PDB file of C-alpha atoms in Angstrom:
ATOM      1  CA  UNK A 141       0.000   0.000   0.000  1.00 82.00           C
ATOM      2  CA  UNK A 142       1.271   3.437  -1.118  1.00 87.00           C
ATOM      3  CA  UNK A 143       2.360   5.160   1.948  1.00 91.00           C
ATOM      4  CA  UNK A 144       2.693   9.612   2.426  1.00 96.00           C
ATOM      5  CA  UNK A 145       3.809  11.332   5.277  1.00 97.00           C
ATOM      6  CA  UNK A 146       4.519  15.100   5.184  1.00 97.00           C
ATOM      7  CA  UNK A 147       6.174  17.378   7.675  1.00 95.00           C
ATOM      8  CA  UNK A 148       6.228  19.255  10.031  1.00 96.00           C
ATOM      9  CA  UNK A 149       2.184  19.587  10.119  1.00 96.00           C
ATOM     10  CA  UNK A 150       2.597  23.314  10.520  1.00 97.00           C
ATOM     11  CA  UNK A 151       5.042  25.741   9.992  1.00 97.00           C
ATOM     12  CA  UNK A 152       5.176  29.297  11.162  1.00 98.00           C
ATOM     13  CA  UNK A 153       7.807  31.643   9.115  1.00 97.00           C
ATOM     14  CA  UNK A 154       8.515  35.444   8.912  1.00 97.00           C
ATOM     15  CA  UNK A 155       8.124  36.524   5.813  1.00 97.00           C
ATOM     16  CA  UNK A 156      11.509  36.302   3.699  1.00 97.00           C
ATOM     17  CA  UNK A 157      12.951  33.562   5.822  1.00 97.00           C
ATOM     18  CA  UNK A 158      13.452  30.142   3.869  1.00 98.00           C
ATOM     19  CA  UNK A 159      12.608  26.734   4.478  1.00 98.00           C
ATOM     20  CA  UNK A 160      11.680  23.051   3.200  1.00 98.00           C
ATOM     21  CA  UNK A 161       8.732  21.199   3.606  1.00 98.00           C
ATOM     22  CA  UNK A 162       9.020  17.464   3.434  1.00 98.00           C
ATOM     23  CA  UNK A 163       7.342  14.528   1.850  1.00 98.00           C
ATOM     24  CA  UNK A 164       8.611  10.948   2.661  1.00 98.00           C
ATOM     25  CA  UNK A 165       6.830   8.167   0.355  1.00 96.00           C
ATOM     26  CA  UNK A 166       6.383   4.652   0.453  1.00 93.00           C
ATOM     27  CA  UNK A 167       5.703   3.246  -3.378  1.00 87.00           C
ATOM     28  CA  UNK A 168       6.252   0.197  -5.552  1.00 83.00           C
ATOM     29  CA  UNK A 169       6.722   1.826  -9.156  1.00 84.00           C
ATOM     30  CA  UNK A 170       6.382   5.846  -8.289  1.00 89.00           C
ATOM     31  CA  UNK A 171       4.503   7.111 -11.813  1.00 89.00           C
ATOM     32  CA  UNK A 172       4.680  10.645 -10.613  1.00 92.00           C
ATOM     33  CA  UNK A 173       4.637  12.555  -7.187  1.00 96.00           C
ATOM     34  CA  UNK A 174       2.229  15.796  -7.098  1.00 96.00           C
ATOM     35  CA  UNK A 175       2.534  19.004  -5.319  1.00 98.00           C
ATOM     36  CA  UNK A 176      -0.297  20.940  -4.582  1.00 98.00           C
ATOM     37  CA  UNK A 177      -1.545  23.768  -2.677  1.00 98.00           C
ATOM     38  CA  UNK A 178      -4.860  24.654  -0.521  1.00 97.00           C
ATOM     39  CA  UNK A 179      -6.725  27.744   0.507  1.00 97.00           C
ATOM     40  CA  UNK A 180      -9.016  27.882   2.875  1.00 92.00           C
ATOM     41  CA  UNK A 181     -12.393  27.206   1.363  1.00 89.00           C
ATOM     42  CA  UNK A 182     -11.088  25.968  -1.708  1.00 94.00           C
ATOM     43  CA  UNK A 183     -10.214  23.044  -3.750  1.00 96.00           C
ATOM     44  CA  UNK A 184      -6.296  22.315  -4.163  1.00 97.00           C
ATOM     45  CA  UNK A 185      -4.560  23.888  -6.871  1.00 97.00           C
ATOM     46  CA  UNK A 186      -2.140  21.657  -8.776  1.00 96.00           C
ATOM     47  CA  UNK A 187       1.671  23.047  -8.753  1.00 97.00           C
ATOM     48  CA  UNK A 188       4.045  20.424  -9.925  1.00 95.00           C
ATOM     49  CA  UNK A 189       4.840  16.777 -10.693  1.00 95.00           C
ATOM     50  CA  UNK A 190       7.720  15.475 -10.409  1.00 96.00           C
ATOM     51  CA  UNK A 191       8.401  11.910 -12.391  1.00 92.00           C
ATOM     52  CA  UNK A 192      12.287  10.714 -11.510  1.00 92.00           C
ATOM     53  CA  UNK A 193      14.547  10.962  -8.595  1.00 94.00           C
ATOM     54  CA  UNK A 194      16.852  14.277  -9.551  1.00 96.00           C
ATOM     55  CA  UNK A 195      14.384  16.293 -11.194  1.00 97.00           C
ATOM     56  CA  UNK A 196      13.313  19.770 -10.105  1.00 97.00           C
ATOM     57  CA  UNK A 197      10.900  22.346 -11.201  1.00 97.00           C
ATOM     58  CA  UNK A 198      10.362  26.005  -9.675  1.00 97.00           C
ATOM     59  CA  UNK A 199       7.619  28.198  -9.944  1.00 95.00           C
ATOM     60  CA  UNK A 200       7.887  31.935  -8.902  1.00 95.00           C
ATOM     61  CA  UNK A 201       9.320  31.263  -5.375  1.00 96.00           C
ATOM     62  CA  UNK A 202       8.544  27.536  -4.954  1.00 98.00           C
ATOM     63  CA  UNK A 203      11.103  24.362  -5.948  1.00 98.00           C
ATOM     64  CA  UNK A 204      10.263  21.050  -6.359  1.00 98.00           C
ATOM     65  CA  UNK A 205      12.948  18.304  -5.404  1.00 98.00           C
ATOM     66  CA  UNK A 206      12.838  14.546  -5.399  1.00 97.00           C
ATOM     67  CA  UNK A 207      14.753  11.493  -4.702  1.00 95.00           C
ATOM     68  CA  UNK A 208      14.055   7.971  -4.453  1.00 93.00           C
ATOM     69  CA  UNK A 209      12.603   7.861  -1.085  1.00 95.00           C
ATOM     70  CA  UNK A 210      11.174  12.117  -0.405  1.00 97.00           C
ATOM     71  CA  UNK A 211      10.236  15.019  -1.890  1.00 98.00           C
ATOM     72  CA  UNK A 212      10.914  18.827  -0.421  1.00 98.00           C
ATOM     73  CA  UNK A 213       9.237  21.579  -2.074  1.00 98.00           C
ATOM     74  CA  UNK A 214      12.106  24.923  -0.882  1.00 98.00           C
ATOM     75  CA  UNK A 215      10.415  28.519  -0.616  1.00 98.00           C
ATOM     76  CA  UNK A 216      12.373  30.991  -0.932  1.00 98.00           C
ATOM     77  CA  UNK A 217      11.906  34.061   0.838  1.00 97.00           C
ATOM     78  CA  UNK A 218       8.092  33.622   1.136  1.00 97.00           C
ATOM     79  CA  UNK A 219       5.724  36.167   1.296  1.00 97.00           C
ATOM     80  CA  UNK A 220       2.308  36.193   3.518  1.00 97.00           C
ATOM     81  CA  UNK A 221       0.391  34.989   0.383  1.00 97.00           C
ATOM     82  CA  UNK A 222       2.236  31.858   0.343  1.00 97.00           C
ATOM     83  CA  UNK A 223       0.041  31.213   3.428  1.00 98.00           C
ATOM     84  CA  UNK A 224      -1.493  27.781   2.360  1.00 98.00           C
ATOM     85  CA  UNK A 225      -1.946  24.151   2.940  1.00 97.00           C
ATOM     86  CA  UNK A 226       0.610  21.757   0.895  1.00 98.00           C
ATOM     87  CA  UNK A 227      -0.471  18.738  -0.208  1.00 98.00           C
ATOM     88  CA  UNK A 228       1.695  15.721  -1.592  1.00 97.00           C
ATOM     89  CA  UNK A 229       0.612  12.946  -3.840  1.00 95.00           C
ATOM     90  CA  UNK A 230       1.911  10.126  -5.944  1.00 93.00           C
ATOM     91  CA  UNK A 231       0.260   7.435  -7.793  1.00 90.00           C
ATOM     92  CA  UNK A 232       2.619   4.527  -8.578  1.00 83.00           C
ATOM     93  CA  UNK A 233       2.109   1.142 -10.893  1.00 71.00           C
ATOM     94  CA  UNK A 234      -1.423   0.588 -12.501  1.00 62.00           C
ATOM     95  CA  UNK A 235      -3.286   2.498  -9.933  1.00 60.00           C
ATOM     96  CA  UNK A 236      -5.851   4.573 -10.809  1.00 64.00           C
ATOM     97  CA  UNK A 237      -5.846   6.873  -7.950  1.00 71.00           C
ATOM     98  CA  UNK A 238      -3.375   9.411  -5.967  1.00 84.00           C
ATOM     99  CA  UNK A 239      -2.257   8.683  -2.324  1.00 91.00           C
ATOM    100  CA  UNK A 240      -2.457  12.569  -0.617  1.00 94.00           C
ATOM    101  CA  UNK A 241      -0.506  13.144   2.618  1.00 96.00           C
ATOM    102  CA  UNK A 242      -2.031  15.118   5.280  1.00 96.00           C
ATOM    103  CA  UNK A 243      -0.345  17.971   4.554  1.00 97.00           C
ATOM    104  CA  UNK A 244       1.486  21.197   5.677  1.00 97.00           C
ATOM    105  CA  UNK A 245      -0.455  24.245   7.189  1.00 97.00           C
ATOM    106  CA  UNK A 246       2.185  27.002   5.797  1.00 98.00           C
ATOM    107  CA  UNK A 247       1.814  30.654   7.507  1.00 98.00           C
ATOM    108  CA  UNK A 248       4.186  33.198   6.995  1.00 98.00           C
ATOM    109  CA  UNK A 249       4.012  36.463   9.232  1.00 97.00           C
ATOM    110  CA  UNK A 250       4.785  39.716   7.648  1.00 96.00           C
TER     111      UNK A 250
ATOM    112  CA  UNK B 286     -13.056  29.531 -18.293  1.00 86.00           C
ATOM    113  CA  UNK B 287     -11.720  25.926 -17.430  1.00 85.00           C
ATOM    114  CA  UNK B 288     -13.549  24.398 -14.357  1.00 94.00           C
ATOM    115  CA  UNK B 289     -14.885  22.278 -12.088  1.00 97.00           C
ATOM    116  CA  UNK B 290     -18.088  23.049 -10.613  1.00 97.00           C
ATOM    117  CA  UNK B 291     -19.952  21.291  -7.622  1.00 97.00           C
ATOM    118  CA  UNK B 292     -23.411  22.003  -6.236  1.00 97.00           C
ATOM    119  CA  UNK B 293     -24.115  22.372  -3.959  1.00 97.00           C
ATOM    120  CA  UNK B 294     -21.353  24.280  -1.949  1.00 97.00           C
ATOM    121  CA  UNK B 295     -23.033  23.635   1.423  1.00 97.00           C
ATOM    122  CA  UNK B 296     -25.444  20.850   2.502  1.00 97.00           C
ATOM    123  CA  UNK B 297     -27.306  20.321   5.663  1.00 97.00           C
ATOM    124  CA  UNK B 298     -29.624  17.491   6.095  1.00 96.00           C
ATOM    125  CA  UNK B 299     -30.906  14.509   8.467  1.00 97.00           C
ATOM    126  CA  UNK B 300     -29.727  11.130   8.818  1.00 97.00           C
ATOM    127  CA  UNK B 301     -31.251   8.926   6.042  1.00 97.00           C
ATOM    128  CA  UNK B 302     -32.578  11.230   4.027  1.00 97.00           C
ATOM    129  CA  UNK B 303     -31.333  10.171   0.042  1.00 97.00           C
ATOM    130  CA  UNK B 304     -29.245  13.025  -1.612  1.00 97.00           C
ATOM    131  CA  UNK B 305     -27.191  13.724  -4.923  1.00 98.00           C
ATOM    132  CA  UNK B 306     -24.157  16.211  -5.575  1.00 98.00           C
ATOM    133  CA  UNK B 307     -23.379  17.173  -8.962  1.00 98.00           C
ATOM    134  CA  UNK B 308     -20.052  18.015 -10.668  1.00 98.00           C
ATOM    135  CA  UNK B 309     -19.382  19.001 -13.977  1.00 98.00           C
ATOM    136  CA  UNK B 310     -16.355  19.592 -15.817  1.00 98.00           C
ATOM    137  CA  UNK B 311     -15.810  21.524 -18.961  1.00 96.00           C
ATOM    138  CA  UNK B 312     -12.813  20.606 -20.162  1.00 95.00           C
ATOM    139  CA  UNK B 313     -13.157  17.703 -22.002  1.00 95.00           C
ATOM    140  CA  UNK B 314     -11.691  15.639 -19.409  1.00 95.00           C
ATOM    141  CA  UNK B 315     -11.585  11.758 -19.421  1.00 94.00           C
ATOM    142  CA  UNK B 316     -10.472  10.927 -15.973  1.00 93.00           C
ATOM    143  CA  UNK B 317     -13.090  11.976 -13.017  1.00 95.00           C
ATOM    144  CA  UNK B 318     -12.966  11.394  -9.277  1.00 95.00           C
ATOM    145  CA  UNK B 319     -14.489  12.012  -5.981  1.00 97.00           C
ATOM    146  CA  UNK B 320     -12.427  12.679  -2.462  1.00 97.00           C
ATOM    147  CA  UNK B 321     -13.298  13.675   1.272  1.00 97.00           C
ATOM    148  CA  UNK B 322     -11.264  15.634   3.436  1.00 97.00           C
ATOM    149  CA  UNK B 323     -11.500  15.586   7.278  1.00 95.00           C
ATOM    150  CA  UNK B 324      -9.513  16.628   9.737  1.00 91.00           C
ATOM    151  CA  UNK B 325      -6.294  14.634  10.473  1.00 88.00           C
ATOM    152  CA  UNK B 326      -7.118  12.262   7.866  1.00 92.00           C
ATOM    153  CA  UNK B 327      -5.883  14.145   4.383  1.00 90.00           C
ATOM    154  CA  UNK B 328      -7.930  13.541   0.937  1.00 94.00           C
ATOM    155  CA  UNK B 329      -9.070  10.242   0.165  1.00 95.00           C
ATOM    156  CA  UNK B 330     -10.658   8.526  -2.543  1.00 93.00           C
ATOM    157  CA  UNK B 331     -14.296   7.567  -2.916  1.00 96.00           C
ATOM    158  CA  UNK B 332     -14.675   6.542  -6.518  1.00 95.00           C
ATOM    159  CA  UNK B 333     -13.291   7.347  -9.729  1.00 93.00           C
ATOM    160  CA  UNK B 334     -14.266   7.354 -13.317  1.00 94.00           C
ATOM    161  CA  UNK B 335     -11.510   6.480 -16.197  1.00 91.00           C
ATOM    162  CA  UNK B 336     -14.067   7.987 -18.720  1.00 92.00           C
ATOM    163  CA  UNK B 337     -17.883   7.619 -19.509  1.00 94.00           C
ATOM    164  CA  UNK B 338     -19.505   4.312 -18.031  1.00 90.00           C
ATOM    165  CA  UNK B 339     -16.193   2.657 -15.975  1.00 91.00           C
ATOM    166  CA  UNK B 340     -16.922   3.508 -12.567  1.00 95.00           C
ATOM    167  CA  UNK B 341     -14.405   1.708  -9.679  1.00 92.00           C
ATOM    168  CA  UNK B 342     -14.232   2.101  -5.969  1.00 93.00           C
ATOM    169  CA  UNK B 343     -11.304   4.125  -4.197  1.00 91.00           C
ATOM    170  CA  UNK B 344     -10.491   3.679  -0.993  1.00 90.00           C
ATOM    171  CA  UNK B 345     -13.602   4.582   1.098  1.00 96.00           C
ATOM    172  CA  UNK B 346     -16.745   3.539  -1.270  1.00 97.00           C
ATOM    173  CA  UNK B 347     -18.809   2.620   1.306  1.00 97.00           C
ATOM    174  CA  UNK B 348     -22.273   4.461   1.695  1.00 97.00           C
ATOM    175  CA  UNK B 349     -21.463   5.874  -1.831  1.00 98.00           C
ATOM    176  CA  UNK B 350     -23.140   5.552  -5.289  1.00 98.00           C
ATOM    177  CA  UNK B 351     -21.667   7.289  -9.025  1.00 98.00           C
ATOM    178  CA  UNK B 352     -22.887   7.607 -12.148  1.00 95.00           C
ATOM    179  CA  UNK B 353     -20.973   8.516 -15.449  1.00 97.00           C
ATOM    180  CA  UNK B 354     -23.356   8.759 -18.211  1.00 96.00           C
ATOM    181  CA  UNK B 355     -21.922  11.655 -19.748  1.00 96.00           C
ATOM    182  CA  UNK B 356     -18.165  12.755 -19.868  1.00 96.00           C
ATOM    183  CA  UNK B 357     -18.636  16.010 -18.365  1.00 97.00           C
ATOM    184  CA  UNK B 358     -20.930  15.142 -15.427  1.00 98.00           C
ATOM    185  CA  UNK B 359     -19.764  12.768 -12.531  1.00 98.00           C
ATOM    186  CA  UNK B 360     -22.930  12.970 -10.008  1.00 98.00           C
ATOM    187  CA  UNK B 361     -22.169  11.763  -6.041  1.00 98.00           C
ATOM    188  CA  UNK B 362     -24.966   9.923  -4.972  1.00 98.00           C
ATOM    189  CA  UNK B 363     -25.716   9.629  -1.020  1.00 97.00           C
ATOM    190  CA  UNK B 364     -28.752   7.052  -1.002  1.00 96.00           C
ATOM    191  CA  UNK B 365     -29.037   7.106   2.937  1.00 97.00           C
ATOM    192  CA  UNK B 366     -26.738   9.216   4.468  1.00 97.00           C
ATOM    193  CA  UNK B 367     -25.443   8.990   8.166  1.00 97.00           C
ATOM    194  CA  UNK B 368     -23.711  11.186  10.341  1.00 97.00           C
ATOM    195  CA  UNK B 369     -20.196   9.613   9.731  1.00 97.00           C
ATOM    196  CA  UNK B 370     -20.534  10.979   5.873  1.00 98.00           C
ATOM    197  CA  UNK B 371     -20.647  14.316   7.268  1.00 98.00           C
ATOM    198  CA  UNK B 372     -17.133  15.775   5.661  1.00 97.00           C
ATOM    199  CA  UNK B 373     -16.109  18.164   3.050  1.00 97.00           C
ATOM    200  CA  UNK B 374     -15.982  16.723  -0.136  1.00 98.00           C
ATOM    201  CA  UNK B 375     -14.114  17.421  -3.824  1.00 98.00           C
ATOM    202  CA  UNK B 376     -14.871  16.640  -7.113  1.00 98.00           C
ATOM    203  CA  UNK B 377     -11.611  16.162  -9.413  1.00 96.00           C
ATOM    204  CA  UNK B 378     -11.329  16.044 -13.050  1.00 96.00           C
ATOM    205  CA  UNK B 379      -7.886  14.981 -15.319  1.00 94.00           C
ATOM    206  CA  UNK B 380      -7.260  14.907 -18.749  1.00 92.00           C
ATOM    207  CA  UNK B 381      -6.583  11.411 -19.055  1.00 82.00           C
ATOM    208  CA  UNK B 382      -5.362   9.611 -15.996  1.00 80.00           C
ATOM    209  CA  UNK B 383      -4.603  10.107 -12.369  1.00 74.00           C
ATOM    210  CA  UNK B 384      -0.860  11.084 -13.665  1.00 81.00           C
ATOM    211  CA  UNK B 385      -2.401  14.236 -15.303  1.00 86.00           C
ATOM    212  CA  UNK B 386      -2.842  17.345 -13.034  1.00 91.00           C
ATOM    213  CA  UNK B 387      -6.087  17.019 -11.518  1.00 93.00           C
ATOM    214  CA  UNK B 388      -8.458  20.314 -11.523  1.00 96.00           C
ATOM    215  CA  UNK B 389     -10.522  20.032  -8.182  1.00 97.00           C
ATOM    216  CA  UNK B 390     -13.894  21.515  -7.601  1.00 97.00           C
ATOM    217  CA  UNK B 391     -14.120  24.408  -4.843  1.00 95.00           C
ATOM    218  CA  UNK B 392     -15.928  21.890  -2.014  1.00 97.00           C
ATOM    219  CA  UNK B 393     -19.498  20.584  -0.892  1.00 98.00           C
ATOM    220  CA  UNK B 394     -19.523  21.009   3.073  1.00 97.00           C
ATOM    221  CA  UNK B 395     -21.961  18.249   3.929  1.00 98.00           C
ATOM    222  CA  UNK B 396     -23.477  17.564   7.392  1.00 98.00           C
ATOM    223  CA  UNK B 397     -25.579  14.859   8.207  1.00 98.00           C
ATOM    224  CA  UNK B 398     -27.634  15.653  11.108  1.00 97.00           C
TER     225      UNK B 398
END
């Protein structure tokens, strides 16, 4: 069974200071891991997929990362609208569905 | 413009008491699904739809009915709800596959009273 675990749950920054948030999977046959991000009272938003360990993408002030066992998505000096929820995902062999973690209450503080 | 739309956004309504939420998609999308969210337990699967008429269960079917009749329209159906179905739900569309992006609905707040 296709295991996610993100962390930490929540994370309090000041705006501009950097950090990682972390996604640990447990797959047989990753097909692609999914970022994705929530506001409040809204569906999530699709931001990247990653496919192979070693490949990145970056958007604005987000990067992607992944190897063979996690995934980090780096903001750079975020900004108080980066205030969201991030969700993980991957689907892996034949499977017709994604596996979400719980995900990552982001606030940052002006 | 490219969307998802559910209806109804909120939903209050007593134990037993048969119930339907729609979602359509305009996109021309193939792949369709439906997820819950609750607190501490993340987005999971309820059903899913590879493309009009193949329905299959995800991982918490139970209590839950589909239909796909048409490609754009992926009704939830609640025949006798109970208070453990009350949750926040979101309807998903993909161009193909789970491995495309999916495009999720803004969110039916259901409670079952």
């Amino acid at each position: 069974e296709d295991q996610v675990t993100q962390s930490p749950e929540a994370l309090r920054l000041q705006e501009g200071e950097s950090s990682s948030l972390n996604c640990s999977y447990t797959v047989s046959g990753l097909r692609g891991l999914f970022w994705y991000r929530q506001d409040p009272g809204k569906g999530p938003e699709f931001l990247f997929t990653l496919y192979s360990a070693g490949e990145e993408k970056e958007k604005e002030r987000l990067k992607a990362t992944l190897t063979k066992k996690e995934s980090f998505l780096h903001i750079t000096a975020p900004k108080p609208e980066d205030s969201a929820t991030y969700l993980c995902a991957v689907s892996s062999g034949a499977n017709s569905k994604l596996t979400f973690g719980k995900g990552i209450t982001l606030s940052v503080r002006p | 413009e490219a969307q998802v739309t559910q209806n109804p956004r909120y939903l209050i309504t007593v134990t037993g008491k048969k119930l339907t939420v729609t979602c359509s998609q305009n996109m021309n999308h193939e792949y369709m699904s439906w997820y819950r969210q609750d607190p501490g337990l993340g987005l999971r699967q309820i059903y899913y739809s590879m493309n009009v008429e193949v329905t299959d269960k995800g991982d918490v079917p139970e209590g839950y009915k589909v239909s796909r009749k048409e490609k754009r329209n992926f009704p939830l159906i609640l025949e006798s709800p109970s208070p453990n179905q009350t949750s926040l739900y979101f309807c998903a569309s993909s161009f193909r596959t789970v491995n495309s992006p999916l495009h999720f609905g803004n969110g039916t707040r259901l409670t079952v009273t």
